PDB file of C-alpha atoms and ligand atoms in Angstrom:
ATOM      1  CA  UNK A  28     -44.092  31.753-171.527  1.00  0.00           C
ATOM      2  CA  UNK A  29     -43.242  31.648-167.874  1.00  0.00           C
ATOM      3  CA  UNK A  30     -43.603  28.133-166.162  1.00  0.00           C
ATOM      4  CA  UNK A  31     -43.441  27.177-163.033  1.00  0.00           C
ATOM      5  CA  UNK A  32     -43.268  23.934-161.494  1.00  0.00           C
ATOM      6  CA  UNK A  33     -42.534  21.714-158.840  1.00  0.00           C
ATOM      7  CA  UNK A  34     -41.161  18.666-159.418  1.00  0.00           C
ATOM      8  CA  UNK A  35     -40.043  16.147-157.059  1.00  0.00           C
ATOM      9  CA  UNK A  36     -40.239  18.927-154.425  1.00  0.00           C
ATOM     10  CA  UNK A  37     -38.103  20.971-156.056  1.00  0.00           C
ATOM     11  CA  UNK A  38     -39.301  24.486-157.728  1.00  0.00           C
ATOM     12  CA  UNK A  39     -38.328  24.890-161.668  1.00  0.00           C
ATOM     13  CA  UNK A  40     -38.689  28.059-163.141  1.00  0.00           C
ATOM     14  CA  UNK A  41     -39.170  27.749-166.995  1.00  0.00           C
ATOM     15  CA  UNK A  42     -39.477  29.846-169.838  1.00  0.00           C
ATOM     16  CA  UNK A  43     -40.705  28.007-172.539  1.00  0.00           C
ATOM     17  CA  UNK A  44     -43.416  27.537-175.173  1.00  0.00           C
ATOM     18  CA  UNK A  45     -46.824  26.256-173.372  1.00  0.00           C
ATOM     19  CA  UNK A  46     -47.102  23.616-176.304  1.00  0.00           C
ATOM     20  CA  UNK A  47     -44.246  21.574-175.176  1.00  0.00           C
ATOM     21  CA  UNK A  48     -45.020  18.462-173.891  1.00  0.00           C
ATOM     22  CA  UNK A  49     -44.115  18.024-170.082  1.00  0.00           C
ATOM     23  CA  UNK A  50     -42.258  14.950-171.099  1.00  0.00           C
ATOM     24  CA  UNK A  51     -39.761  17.120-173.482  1.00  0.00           C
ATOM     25  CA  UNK A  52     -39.651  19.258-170.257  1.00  0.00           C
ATOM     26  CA  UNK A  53     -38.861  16.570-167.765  1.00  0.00           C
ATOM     27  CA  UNK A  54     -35.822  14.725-169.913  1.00  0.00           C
ATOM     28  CA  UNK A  55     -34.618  17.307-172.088  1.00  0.00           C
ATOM     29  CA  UNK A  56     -35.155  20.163-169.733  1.00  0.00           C
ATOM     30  CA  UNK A  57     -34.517  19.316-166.319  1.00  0.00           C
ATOM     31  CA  UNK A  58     -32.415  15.907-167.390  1.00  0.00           C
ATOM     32  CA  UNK A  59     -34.937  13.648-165.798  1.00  0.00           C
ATOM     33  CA  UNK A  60     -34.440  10.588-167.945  1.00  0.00           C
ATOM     34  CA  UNK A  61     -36.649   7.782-165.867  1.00  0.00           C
ATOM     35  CA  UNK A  62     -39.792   8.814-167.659  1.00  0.00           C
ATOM     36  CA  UNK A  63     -39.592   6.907-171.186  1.00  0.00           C
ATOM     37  CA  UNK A  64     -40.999   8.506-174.574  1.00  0.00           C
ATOM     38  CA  UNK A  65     -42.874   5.391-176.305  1.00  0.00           C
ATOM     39  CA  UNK A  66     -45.549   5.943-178.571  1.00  0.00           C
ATOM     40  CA  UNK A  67     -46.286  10.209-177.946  1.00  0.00           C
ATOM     41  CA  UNK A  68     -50.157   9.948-178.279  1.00  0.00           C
ATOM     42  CA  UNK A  69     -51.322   8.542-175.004  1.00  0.00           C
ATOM     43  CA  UNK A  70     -51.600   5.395-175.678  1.00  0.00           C
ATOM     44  CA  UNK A  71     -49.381   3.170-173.921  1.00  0.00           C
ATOM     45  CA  UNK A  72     -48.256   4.905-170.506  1.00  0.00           C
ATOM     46  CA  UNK A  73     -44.486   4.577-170.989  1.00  0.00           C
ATOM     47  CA  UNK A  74     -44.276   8.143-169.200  1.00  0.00           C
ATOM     48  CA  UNK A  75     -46.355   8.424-167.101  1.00  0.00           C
ATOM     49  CA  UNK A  76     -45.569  11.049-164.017  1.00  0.00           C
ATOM     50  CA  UNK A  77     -47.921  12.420-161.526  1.00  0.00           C
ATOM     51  CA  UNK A  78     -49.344  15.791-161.919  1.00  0.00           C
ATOM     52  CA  UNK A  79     -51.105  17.034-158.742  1.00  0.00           C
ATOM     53  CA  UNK A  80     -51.288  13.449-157.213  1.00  0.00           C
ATOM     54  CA  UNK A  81     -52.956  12.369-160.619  1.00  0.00           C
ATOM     55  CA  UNK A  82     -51.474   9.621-162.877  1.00  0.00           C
ATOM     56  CA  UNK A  83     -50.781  11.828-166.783  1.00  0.00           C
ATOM     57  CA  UNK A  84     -49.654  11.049-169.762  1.00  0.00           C
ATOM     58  CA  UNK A  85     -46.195  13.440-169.603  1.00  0.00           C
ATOM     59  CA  UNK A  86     -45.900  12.658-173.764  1.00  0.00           C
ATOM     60  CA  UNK A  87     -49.525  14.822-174.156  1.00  0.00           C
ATOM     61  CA  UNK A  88     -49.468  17.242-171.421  1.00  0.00           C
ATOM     62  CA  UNK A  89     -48.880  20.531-172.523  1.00  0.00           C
ATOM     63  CA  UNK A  90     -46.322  22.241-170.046  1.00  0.00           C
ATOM     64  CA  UNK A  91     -48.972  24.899-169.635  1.00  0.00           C
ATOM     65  CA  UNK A  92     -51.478  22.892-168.382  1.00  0.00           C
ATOM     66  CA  UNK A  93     -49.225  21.458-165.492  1.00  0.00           C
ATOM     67  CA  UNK A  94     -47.905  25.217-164.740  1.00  0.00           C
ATOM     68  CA  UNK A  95     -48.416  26.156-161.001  1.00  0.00           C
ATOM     69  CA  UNK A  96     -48.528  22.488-160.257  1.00  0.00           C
ATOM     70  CA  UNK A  97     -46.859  19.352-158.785  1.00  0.00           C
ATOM     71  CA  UNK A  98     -44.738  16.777-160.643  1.00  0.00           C
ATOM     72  CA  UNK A  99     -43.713  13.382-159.021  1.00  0.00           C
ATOM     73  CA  UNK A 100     -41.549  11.368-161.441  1.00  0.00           C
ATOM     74  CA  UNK A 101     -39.958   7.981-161.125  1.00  0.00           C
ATOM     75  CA  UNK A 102     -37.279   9.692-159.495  1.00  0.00           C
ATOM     76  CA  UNK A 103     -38.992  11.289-157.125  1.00  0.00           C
ATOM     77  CA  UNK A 104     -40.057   7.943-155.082  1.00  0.00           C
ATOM     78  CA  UNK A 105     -37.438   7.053-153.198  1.00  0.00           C
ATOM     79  CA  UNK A 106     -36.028   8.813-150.138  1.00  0.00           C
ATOM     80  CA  UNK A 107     -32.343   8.948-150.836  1.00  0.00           C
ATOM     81  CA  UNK A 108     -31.121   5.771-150.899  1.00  0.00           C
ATOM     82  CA  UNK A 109     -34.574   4.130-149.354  1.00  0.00           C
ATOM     83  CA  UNK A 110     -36.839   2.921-152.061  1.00  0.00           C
ATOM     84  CA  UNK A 111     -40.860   3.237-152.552  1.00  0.00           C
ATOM     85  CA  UNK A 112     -41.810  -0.395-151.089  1.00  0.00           C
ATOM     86  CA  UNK A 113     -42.837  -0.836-155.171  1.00  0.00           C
ATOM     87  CA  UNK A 114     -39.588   0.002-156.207  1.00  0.00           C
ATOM     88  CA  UNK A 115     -38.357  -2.858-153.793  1.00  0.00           C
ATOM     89  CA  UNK A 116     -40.957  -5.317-154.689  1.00  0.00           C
ATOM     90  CA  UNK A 117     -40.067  -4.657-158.616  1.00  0.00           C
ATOM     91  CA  UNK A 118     -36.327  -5.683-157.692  1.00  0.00           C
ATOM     92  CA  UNK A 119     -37.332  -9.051-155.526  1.00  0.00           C
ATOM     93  CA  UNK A 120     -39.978 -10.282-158.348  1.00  0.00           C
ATOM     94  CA  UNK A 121     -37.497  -9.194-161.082  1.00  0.00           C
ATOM     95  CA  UNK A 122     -39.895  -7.412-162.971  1.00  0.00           C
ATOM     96  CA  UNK A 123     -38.406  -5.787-166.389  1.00  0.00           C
ATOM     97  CA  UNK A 124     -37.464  -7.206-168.821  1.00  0.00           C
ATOM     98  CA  UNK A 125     -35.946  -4.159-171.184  1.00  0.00           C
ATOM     99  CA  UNK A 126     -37.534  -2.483-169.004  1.00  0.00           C
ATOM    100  CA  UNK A 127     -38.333   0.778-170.956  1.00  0.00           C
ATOM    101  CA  UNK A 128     -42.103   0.500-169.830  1.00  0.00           C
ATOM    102  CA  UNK A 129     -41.268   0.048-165.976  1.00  0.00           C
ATOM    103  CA  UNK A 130     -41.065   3.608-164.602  1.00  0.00           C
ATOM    104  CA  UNK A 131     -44.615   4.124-165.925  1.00  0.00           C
ATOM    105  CA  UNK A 132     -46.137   1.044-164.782  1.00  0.00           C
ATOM    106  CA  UNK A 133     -44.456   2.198-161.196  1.00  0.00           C
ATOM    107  CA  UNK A 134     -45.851   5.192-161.642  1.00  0.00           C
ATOM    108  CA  UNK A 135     -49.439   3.926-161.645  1.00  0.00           C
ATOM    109  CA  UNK A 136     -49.160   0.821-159.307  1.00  0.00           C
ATOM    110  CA  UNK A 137     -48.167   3.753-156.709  1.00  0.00           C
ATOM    111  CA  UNK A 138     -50.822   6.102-157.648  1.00  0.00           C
ATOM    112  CA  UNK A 139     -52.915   2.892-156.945  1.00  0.00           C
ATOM    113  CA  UNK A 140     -52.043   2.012-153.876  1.00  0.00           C
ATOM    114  CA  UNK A 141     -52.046   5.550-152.598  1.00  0.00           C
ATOM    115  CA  UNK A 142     -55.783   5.335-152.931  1.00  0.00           C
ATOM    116  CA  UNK A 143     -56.043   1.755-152.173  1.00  0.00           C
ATOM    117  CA  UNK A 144     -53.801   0.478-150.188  1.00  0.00           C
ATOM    118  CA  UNK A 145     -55.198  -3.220-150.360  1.00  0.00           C
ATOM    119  CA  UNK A 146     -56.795  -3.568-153.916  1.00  0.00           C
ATOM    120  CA  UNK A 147     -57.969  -6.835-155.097  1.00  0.00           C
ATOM    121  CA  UNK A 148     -56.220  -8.856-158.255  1.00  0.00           C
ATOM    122  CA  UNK A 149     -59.004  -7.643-160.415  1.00  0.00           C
ATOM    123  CA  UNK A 150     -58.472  -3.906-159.118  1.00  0.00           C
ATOM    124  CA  UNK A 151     -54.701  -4.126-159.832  1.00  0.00           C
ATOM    125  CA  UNK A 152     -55.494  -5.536-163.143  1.00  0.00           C
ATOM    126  CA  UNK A 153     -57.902  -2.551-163.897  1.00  0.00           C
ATOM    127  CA  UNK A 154     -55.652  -0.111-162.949  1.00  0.00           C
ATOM    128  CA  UNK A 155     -52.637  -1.234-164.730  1.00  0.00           C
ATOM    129  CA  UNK A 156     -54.697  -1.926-167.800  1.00  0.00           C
ATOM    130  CA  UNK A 157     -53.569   1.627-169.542  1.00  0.00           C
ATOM    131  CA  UNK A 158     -49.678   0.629-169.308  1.00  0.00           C
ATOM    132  CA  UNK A 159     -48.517  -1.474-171.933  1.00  0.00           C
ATOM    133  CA  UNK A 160     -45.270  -3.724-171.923  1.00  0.00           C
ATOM    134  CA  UNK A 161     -43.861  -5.240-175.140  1.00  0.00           C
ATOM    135  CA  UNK A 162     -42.359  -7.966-173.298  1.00  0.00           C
ATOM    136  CA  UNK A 163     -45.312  -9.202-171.593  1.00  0.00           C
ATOM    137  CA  UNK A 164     -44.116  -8.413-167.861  1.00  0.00           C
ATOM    138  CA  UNK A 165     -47.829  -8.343-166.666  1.00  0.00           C
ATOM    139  CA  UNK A 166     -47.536 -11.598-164.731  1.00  0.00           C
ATOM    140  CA  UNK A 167     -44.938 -10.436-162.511  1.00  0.00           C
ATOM    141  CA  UNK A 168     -46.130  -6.336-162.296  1.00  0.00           C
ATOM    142  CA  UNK A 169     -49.287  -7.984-160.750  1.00  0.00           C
ATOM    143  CA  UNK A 170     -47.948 -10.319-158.557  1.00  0.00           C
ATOM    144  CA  UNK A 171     -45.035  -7.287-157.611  1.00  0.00           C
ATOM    145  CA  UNK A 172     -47.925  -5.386-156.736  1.00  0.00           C
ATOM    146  CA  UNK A 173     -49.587  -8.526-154.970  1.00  0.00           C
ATOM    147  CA  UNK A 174     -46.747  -8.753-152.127  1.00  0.00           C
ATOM    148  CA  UNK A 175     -46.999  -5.063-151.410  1.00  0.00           C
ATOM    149  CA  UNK A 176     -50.391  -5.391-150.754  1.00  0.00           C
ATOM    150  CA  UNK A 177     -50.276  -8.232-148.531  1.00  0.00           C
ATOM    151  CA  UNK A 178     -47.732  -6.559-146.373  1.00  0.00           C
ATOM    152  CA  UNK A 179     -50.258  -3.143-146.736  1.00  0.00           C
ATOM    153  CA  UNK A 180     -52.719  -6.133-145.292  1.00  0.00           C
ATOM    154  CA  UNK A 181     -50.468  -7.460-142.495  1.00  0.00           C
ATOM    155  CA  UNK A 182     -49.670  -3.672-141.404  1.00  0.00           C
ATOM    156  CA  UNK A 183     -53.652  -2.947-141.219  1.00  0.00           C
ATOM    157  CA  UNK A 184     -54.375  -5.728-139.050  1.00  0.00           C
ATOM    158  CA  UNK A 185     -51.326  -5.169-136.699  1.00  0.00           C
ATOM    159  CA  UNK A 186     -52.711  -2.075-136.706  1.00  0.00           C
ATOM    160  CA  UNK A 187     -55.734  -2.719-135.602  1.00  0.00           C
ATOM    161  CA  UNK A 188     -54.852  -5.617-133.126  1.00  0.00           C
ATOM    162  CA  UNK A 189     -52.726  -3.034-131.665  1.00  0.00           C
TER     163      UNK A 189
HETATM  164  S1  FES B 221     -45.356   7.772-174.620  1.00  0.00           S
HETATM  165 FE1  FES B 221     -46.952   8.743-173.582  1.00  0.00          FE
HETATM  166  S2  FES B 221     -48.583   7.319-173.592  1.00  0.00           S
HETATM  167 FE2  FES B 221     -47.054   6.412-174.845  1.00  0.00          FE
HETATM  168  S1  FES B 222     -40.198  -4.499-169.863  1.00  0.00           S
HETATM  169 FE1  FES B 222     -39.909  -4.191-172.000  1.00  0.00          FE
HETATM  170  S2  FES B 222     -41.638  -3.039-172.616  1.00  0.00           S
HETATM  171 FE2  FES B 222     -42.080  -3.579-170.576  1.00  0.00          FE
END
C-alpha cells in the first residue's frame, strides 16, 4: 500500500505492506537508526517516537495506522547542531550507560514536558515508568529531567516578574 508520512518534517512517500511495524520503517526504511528495537511487544519503550505529538510504541505500530500522520524521532529534536534542552541535560548528568534505552526514555521525558513543563518528582516518575533500562539509569533520567525543570521554573517566574 501507499504510505505517507512525515517524519521529522520531512514528507516520505512509501509503498509498503500496512503490517510493517513503523519501527522496521524508520531504521530499515528511511535509515533512522536512533530509535532502538528491544523487546518488539510493547513492553519496554526502547523505541519509542512520537506519532501526532503522542508518545508510541514504533516496534507495534502498524505503518498503516501512522499513514497521513506526523513522526518525531530522536533525531528530529535538535535544531541542527542546537540540542533539545533534554538532550543537553542527558550529556551534563551523564545519563547512559549502554545507552540502547536512551532515545526512548528522551522521547517520553520530552513528550512530558511538552505538556508539563514543571512536573513534580512523582509526575516524572509516573511518566517514565513505561521505559525500562537494563542498567538501572533511573536515578540520573530523573534527576536529568529534574534540572530541566527547574530552569522551565526559573524561566516562568522571570516571566512573570517581567
Ligand atoms: S521494542 Fe518496542 S516496546 Fe520494546
Ligand atoms: S542505558 Fe543501558 S539499557 Fe538503559
Amino acid at each position: 500500500m501507499a504510505v505517507n508520512l512525515t517524519v521529522n518534517g520531512d514528507e516520505r512517500l512509501l509503498d509498503i505492506d500496512g503490517d510493517t511495524p513503523l519501527l522496521w520503517v524508520l531504521r530499515d526504511e528511511l535509515g533512522l537508526k536512533g530509535t532502538k528495537f528491544g523487546c518488539g511487544a510493547g513492553l519496554c519503550g526502547a523505541c519509542t517516537v512520537h506519532l501526532n505529538g503522542q508518545p508510541v510504541r514504533s516496534c507495534s505500530t502498524p505503518v498503516e495506522l501512522a499513514s497521513g500522520g506526523q513522526v518525531v524521532t530522536i533525531e528530529g529534536l535538535s535544531d541542527g547542531d542546537r540540542l533539545h534542552a533534554l538532550q543537553d541535560a542527558w550529556i551534563e548528568h551523564g545519563v547512559p550507560q549502554c545507552g540502547y534505552c536512551q532515545s526512548g526514555q528522551i522521547m517520553s521525558a520530552v513528550h512530558l514536558l511538552a505538556n508539563n513543563p514543571t512536573p513534580s518528582r512523582g509526575e516524572i516518575v509516573a511518566a517514565m515508568t513505561g521505559n525500562l533500562c537494563r542498567c538501572g539509569t533511573y536515578s540520573r533520567i530523573i534527576a536529568a529531567v529534574e534540572s530541566v525543570v527547574v530552569s522551565n521554573t526559573s524561566d516562568s517566574s522571570q516571566g512573570r516578574e517581567a
